[in-house]
PDB file of C-alpha atoms and ligand atoms in Angstrom:
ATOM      1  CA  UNK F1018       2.222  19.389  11.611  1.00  0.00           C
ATOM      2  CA  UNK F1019       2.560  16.073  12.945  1.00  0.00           C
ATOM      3  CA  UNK F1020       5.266  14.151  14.610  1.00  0.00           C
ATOM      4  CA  UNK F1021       4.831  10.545  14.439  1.00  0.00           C
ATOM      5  CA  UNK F1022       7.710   8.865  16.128  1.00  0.00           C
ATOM      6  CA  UNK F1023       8.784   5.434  15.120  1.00  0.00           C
ATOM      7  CA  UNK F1024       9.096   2.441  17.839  1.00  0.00           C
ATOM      8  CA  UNK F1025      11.632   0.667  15.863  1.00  0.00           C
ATOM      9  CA  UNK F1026      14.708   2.634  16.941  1.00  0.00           C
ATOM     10  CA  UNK F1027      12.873   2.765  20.629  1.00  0.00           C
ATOM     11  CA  UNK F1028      15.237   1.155  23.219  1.00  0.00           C
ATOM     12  CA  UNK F1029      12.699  -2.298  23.727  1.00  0.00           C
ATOM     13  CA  UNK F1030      14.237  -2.597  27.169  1.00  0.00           C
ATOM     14  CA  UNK F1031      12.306   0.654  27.903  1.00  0.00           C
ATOM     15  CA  UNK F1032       9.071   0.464  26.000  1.00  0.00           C
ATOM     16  CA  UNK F1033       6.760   1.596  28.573  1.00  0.00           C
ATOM     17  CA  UNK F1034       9.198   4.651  30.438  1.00  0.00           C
ATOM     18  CA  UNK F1035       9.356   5.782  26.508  1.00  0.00           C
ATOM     19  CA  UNK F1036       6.044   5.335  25.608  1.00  0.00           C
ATOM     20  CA  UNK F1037       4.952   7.577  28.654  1.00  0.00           C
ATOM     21  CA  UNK F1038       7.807  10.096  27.880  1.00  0.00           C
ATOM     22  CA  UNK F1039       6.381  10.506  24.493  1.00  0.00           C
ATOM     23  CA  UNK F1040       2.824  10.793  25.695  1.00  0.00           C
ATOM     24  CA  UNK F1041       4.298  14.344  27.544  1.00  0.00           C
ATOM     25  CA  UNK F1042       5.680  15.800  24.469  1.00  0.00           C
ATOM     26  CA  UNK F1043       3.272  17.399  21.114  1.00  0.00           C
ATOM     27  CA  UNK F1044       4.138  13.903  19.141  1.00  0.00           C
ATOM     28  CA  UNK F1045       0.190  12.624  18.699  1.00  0.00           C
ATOM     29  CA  UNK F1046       1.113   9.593  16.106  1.00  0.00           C
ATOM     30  CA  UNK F1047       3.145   6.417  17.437  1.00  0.00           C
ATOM     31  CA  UNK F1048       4.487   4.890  14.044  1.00  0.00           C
ATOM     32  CA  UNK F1049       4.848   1.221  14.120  1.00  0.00           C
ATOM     33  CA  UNK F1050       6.449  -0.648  11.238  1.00  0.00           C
ATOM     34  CA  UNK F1051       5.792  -3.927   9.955  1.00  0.00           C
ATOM     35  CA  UNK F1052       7.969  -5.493   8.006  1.00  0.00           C
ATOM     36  CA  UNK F1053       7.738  -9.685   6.939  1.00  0.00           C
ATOM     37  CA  UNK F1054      11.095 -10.229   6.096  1.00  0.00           C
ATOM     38  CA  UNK F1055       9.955 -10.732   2.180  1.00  0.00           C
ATOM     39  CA  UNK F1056       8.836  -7.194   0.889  1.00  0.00           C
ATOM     40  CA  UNK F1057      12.046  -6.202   2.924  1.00  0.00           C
ATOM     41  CA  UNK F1058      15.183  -7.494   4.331  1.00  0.00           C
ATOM     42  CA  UNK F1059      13.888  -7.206   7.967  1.00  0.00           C
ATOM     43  CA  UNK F1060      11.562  -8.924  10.386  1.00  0.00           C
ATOM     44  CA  UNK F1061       9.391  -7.088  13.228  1.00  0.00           C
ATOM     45  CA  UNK F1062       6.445  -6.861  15.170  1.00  0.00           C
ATOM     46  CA  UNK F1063       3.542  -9.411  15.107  1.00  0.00           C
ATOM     47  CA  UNK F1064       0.134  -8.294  15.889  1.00  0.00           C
ATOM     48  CA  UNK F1065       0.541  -9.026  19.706  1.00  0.00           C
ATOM     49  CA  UNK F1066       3.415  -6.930  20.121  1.00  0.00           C
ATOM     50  CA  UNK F1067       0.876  -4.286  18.472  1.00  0.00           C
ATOM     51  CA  UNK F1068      -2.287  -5.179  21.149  1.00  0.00           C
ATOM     52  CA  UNK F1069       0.301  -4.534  23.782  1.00  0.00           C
ATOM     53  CA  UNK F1070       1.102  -1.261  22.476  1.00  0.00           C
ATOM     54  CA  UNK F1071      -2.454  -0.525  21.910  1.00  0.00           C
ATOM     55  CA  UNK F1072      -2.839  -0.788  25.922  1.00  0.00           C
ATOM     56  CA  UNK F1073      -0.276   1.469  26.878  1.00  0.00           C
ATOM     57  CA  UNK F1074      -0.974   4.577  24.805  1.00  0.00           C
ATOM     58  CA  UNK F1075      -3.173   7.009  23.456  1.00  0.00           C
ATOM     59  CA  UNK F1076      -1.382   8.371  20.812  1.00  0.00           C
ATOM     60  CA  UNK F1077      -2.586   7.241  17.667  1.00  0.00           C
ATOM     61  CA  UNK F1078      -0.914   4.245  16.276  1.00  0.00           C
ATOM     62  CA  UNK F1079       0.378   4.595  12.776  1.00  0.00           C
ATOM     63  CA  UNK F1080       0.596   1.357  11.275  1.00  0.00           C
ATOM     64  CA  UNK F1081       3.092   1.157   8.397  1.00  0.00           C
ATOM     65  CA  UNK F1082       3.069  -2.425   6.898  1.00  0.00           C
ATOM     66  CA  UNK F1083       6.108  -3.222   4.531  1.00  0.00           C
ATOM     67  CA  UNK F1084       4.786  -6.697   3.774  1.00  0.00           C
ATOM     68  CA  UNK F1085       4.109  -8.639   0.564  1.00  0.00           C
ATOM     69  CA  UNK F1086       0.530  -9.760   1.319  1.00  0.00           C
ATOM     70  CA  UNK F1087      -1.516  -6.242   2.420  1.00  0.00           C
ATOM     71  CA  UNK F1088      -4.726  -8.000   2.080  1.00  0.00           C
ATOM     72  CA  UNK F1089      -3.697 -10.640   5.345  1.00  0.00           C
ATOM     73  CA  UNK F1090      -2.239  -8.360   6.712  1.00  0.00           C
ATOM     74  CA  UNK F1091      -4.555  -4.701   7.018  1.00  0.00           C
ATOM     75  CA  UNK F1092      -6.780  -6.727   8.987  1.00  0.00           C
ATOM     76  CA  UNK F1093      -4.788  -8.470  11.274  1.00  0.00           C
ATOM     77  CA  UNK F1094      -3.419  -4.988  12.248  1.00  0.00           C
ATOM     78  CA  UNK F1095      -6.732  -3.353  12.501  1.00  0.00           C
ATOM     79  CA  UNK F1096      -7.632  -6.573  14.907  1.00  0.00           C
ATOM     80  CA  UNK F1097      -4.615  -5.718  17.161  1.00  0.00           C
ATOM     81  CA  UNK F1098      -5.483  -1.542  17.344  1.00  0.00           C
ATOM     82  CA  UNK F1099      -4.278   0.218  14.500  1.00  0.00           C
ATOM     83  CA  UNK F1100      -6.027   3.665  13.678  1.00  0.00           C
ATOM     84  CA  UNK F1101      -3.951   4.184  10.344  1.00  0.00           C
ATOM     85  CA  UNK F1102      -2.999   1.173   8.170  1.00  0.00           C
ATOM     86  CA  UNK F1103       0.118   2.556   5.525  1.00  0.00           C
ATOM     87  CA  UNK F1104       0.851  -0.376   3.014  1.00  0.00           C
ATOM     88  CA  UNK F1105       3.264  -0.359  -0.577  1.00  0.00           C
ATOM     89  CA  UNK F1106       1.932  -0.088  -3.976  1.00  0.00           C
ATOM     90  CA  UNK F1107       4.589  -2.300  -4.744  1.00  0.00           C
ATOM     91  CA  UNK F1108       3.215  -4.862  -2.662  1.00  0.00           C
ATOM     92  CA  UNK F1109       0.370  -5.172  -4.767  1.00  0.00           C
ATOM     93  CA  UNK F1110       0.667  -3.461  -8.005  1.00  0.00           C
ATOM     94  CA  UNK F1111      -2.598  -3.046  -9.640  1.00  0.00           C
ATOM     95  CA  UNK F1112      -4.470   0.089  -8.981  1.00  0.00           C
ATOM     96  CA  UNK F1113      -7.678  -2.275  -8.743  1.00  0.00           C
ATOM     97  CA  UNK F1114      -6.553  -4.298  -5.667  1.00  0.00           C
ATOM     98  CA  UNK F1115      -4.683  -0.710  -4.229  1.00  0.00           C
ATOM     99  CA  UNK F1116      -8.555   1.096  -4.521  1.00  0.00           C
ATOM    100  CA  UNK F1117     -10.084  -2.457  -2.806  1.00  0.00           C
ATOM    101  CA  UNK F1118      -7.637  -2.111   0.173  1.00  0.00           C
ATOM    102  CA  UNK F1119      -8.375   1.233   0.296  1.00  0.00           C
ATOM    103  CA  UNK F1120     -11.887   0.989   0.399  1.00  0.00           C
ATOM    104  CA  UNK F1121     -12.108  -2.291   2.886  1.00  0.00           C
ATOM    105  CA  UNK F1122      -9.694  -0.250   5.705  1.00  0.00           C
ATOM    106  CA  UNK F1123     -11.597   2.757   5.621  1.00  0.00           C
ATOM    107  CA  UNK F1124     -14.819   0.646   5.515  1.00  0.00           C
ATOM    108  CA  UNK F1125     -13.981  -1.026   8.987  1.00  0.00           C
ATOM    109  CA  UNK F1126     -13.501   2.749  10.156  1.00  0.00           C
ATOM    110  CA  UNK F1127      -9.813   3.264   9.690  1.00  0.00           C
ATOM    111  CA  UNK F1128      -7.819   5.615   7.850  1.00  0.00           C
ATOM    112  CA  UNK F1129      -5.646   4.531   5.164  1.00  0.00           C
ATOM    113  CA  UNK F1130      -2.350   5.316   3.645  1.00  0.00           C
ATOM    114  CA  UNK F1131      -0.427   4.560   0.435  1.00  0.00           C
ATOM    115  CA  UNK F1132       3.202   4.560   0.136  1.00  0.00           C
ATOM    116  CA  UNK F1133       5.786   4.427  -2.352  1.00  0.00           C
ATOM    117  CA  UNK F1134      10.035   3.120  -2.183  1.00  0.00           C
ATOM    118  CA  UNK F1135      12.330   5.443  -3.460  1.00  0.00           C
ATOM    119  CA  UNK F1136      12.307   3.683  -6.544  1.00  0.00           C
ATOM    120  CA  UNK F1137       8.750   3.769  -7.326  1.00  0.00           C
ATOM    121  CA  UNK F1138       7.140   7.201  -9.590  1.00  0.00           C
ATOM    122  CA  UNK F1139       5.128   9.059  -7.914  1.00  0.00           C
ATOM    123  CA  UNK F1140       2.219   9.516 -10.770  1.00  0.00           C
ATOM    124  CA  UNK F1141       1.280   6.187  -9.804  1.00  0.00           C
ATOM    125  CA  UNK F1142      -0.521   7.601  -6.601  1.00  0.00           C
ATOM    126  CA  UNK F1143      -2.468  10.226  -8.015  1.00  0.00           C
ATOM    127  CA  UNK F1144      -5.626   8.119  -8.785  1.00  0.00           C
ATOM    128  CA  UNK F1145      -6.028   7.256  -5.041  1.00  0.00           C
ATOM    129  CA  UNK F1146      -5.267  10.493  -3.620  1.00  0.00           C
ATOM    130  CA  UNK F1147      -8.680  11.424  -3.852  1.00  0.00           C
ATOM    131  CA  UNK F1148      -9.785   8.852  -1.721  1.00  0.00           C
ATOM    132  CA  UNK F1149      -6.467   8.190   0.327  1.00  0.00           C
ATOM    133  CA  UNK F1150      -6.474   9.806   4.267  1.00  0.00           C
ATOM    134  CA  UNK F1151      -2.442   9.959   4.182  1.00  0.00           C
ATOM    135  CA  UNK F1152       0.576   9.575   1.158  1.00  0.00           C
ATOM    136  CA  UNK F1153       3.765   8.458   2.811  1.00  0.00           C
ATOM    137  CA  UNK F1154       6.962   8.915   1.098  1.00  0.00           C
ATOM    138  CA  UNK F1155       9.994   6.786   1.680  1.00  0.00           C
ATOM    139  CA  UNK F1156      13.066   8.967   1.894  1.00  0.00           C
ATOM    140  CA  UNK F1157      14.818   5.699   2.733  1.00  0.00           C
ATOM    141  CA  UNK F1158      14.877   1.984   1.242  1.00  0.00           C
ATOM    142  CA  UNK F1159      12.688   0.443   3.813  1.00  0.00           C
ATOM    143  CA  UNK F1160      13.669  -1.932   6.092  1.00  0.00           C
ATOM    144  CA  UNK F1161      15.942  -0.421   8.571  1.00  0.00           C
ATOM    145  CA  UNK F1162      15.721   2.951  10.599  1.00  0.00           C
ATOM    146  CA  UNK F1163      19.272   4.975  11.014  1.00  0.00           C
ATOM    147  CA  UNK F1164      19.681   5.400   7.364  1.00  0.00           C
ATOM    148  CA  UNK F1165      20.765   8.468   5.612  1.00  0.00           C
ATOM    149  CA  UNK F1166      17.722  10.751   3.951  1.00  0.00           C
ATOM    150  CA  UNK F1167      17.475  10.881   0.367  1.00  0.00           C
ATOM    151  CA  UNK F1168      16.862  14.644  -1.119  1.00  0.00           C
ATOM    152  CA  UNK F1169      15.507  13.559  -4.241  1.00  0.00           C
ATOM    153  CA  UNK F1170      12.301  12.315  -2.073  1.00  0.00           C
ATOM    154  CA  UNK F1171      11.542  16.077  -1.943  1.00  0.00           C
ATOM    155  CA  UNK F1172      10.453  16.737  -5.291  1.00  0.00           C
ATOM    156  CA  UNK F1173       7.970  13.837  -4.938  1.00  0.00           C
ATOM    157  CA  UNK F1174       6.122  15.769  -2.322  1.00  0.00           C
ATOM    158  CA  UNK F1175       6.133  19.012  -4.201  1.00  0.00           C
ATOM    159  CA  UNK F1176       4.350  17.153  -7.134  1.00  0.00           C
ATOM    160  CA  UNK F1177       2.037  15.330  -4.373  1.00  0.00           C
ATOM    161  CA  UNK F1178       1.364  18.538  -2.450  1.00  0.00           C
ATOM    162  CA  UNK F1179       0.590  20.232  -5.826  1.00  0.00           C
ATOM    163  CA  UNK F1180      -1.737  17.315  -7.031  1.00  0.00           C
ATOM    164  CA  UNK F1181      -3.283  17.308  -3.625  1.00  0.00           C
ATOM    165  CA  UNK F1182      -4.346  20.869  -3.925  1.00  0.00           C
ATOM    166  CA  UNK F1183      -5.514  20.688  -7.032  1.00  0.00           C
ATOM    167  CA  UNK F1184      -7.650  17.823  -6.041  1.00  0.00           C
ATOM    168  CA  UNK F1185      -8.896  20.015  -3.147  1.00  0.00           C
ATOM    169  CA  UNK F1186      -8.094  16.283  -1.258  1.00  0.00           C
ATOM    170  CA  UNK F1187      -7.916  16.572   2.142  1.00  0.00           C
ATOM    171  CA  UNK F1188      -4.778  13.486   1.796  1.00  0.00           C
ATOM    172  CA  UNK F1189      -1.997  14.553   4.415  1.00  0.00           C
ATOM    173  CA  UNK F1190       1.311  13.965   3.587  1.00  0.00           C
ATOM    174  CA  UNK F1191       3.829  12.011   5.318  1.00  0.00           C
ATOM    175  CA  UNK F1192       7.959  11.567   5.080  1.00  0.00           C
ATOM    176  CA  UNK F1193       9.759   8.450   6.715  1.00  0.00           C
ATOM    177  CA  UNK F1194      13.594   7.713   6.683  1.00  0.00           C
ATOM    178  CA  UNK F1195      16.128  10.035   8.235  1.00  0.00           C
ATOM    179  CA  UNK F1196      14.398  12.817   9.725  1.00  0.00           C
ATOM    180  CA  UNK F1197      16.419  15.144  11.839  1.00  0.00           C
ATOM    181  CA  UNK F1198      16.153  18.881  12.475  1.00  0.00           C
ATOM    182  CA  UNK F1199      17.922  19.645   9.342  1.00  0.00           C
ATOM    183  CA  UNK F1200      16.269  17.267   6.856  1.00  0.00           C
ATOM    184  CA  UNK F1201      12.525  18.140   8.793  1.00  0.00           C
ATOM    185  CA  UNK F1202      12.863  22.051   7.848  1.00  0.00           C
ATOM    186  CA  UNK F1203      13.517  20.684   3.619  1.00  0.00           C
ATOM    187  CA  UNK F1204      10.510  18.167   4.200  1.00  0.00           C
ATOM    188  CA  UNK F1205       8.283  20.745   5.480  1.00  0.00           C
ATOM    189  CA  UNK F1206       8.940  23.925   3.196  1.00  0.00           C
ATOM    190  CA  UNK F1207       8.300  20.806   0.274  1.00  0.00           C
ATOM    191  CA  UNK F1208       4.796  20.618   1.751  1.00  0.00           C
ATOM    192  CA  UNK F1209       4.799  17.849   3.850  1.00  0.00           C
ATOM    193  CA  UNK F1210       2.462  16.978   7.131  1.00  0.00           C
ATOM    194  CA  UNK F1211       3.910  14.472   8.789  1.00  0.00           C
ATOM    195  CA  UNK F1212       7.097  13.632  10.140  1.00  0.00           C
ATOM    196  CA  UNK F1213       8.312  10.137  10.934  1.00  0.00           C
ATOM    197  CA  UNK F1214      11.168  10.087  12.797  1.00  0.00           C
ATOM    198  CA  UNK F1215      12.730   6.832  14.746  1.00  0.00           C
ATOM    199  CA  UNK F1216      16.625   7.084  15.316  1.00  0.00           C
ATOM    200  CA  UNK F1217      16.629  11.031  15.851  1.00  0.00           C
ATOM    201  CA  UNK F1218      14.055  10.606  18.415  1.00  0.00           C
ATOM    202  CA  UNK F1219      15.204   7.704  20.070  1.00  0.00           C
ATOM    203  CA  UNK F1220      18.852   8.202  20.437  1.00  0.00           C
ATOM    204  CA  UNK F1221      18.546  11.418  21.384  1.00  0.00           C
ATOM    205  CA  UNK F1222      16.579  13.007  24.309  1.00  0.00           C
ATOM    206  CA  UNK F1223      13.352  11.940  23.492  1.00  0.00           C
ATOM    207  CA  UNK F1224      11.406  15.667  24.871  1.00  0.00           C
ATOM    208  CA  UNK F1225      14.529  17.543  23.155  1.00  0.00           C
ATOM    209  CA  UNK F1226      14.547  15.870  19.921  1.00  0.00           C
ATOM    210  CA  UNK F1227      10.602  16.425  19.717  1.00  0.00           C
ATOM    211  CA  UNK F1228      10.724  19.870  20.867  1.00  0.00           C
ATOM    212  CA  UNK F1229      13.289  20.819  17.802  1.00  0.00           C
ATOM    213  CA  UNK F1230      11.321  19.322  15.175  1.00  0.00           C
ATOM    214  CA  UNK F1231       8.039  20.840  16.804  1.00  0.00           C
ATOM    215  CA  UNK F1232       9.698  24.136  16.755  1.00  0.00           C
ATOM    216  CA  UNK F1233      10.863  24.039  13.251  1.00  0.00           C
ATOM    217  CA  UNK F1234       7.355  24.527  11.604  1.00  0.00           C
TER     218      UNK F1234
HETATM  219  C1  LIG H2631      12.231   2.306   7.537  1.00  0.00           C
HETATM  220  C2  LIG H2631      11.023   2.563   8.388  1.00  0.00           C
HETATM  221  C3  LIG H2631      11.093   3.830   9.172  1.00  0.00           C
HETATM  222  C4  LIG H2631      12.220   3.896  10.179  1.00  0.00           C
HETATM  223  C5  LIG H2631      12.726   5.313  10.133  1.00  0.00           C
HETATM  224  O1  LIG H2631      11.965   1.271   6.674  1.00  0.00           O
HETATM  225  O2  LIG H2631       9.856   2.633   7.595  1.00  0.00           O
HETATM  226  O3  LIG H2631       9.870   4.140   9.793  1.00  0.00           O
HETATM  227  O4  LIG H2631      11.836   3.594  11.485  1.00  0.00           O
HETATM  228  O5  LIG H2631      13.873   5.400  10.903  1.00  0.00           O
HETATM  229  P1  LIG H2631      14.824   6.659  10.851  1.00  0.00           P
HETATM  230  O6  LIG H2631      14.024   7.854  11.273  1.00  0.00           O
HETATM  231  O7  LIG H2631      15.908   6.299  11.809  1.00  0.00           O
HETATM  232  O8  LIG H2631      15.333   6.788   9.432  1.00  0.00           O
HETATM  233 ZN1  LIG H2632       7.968   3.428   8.518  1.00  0.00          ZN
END
């Protein structure tokens, strides 16, 4: 399993204490969302914001890009350190230009991701999943962190963990939108692989909180 937790709910007064706190704990994924103000109601990080993150840890950096234009924006991420680029379906939808995007991150060595709103049927990503590195489903609306998790995201990762095996893919899964101890346990026994978790980290005790969803699997 793995614990990616999410900057925006990090206390920005703090960003380097937290970032080394983190780096002591089993989270390996830092997930860093991007949002334009246009796909969603929310603004966020630019891609210098991102280079100074870069610089100050190791953990992987999990970019998850909630933005209208993908195309601008998967590079300008990679440019500033991403490992993982995550964008919407929505943002684009037309399974051509989702296989491009695909294709052109993992050709400049990155891994890349696919993700869906709550809205959005799941079907839809089964042709990629083949190709995909990670599936992210939104158990929120994006654009904010501290909202409350939706259950019916559950059943879309039972049908993606089921496709996924079928496939023999080797596509890991990942949940975002509030993750806690409790809603972590139903995300997990539904099959997923990766936990994104922002206010329950970050307005908690950042070891403790980590430790509990660690311990859960
Ligand atoms: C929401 C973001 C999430 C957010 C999760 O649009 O994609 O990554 O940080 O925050 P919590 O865990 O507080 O729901
Ligand atoms: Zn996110």
């Amino acid at each position: 399993m793995i614990i990616a937790p999410s900057i925006l709910s990090m206390d920005f007064s703090k960003i380097p204490t937290q970032l080394a706190e983190l780096e002591k704990t089993e989270a390996q994924w830092l997930h860093v969302d991007i949002m334009d103000g246009h796909f969603v109601p929310n603004l966020t990080f630019g891609p210098d914001f991102v280079k100074s993150i870069r610089n100050q840890t190791k953990l992987l950096m999990d970019v998850h890009i909630m933005v209208s234009d993908p195309v601008y924006f998967a590079d300008v991420f990679i440019e500033a350190g991403a490992d993982l680029i995550t964008f919407h379906y929505e943002a684009l939808n037309d399974p051509q230009k989702v296989s491009r995007l695909i294709h052109h991150i993992q050709s400049k060595g990155k891994k890349a991701g696919l993700s869906i709103k709550p809205a959005t049927p799941v079907e839809l990503l089964y042709p990629f999943l083949k190709d995909l590195d990670l599936v992210l489903v939104m158990s929120v609306n994006p654009g904010f962190g501290g909202q409350a998790f939706m259950p019916e995201s559950l059943v879309k990762v039972s049908q993606l963990k089921h496709q996924i095996q079928l496939m023999e893919s080797s596509c890991l899964i990942q949940i975002d939108g509030g993750i806690n101890q409790d809603t972590a346990v139903m995300a997990l026994n539904s099959g997923v692989d990766c936990l994104v978790a922002g206010s329950y980290v970050f307005k908690n005790n950042i070891a403790k909180a980590i430790k509990t969803l660690w311990e859960n699997q």
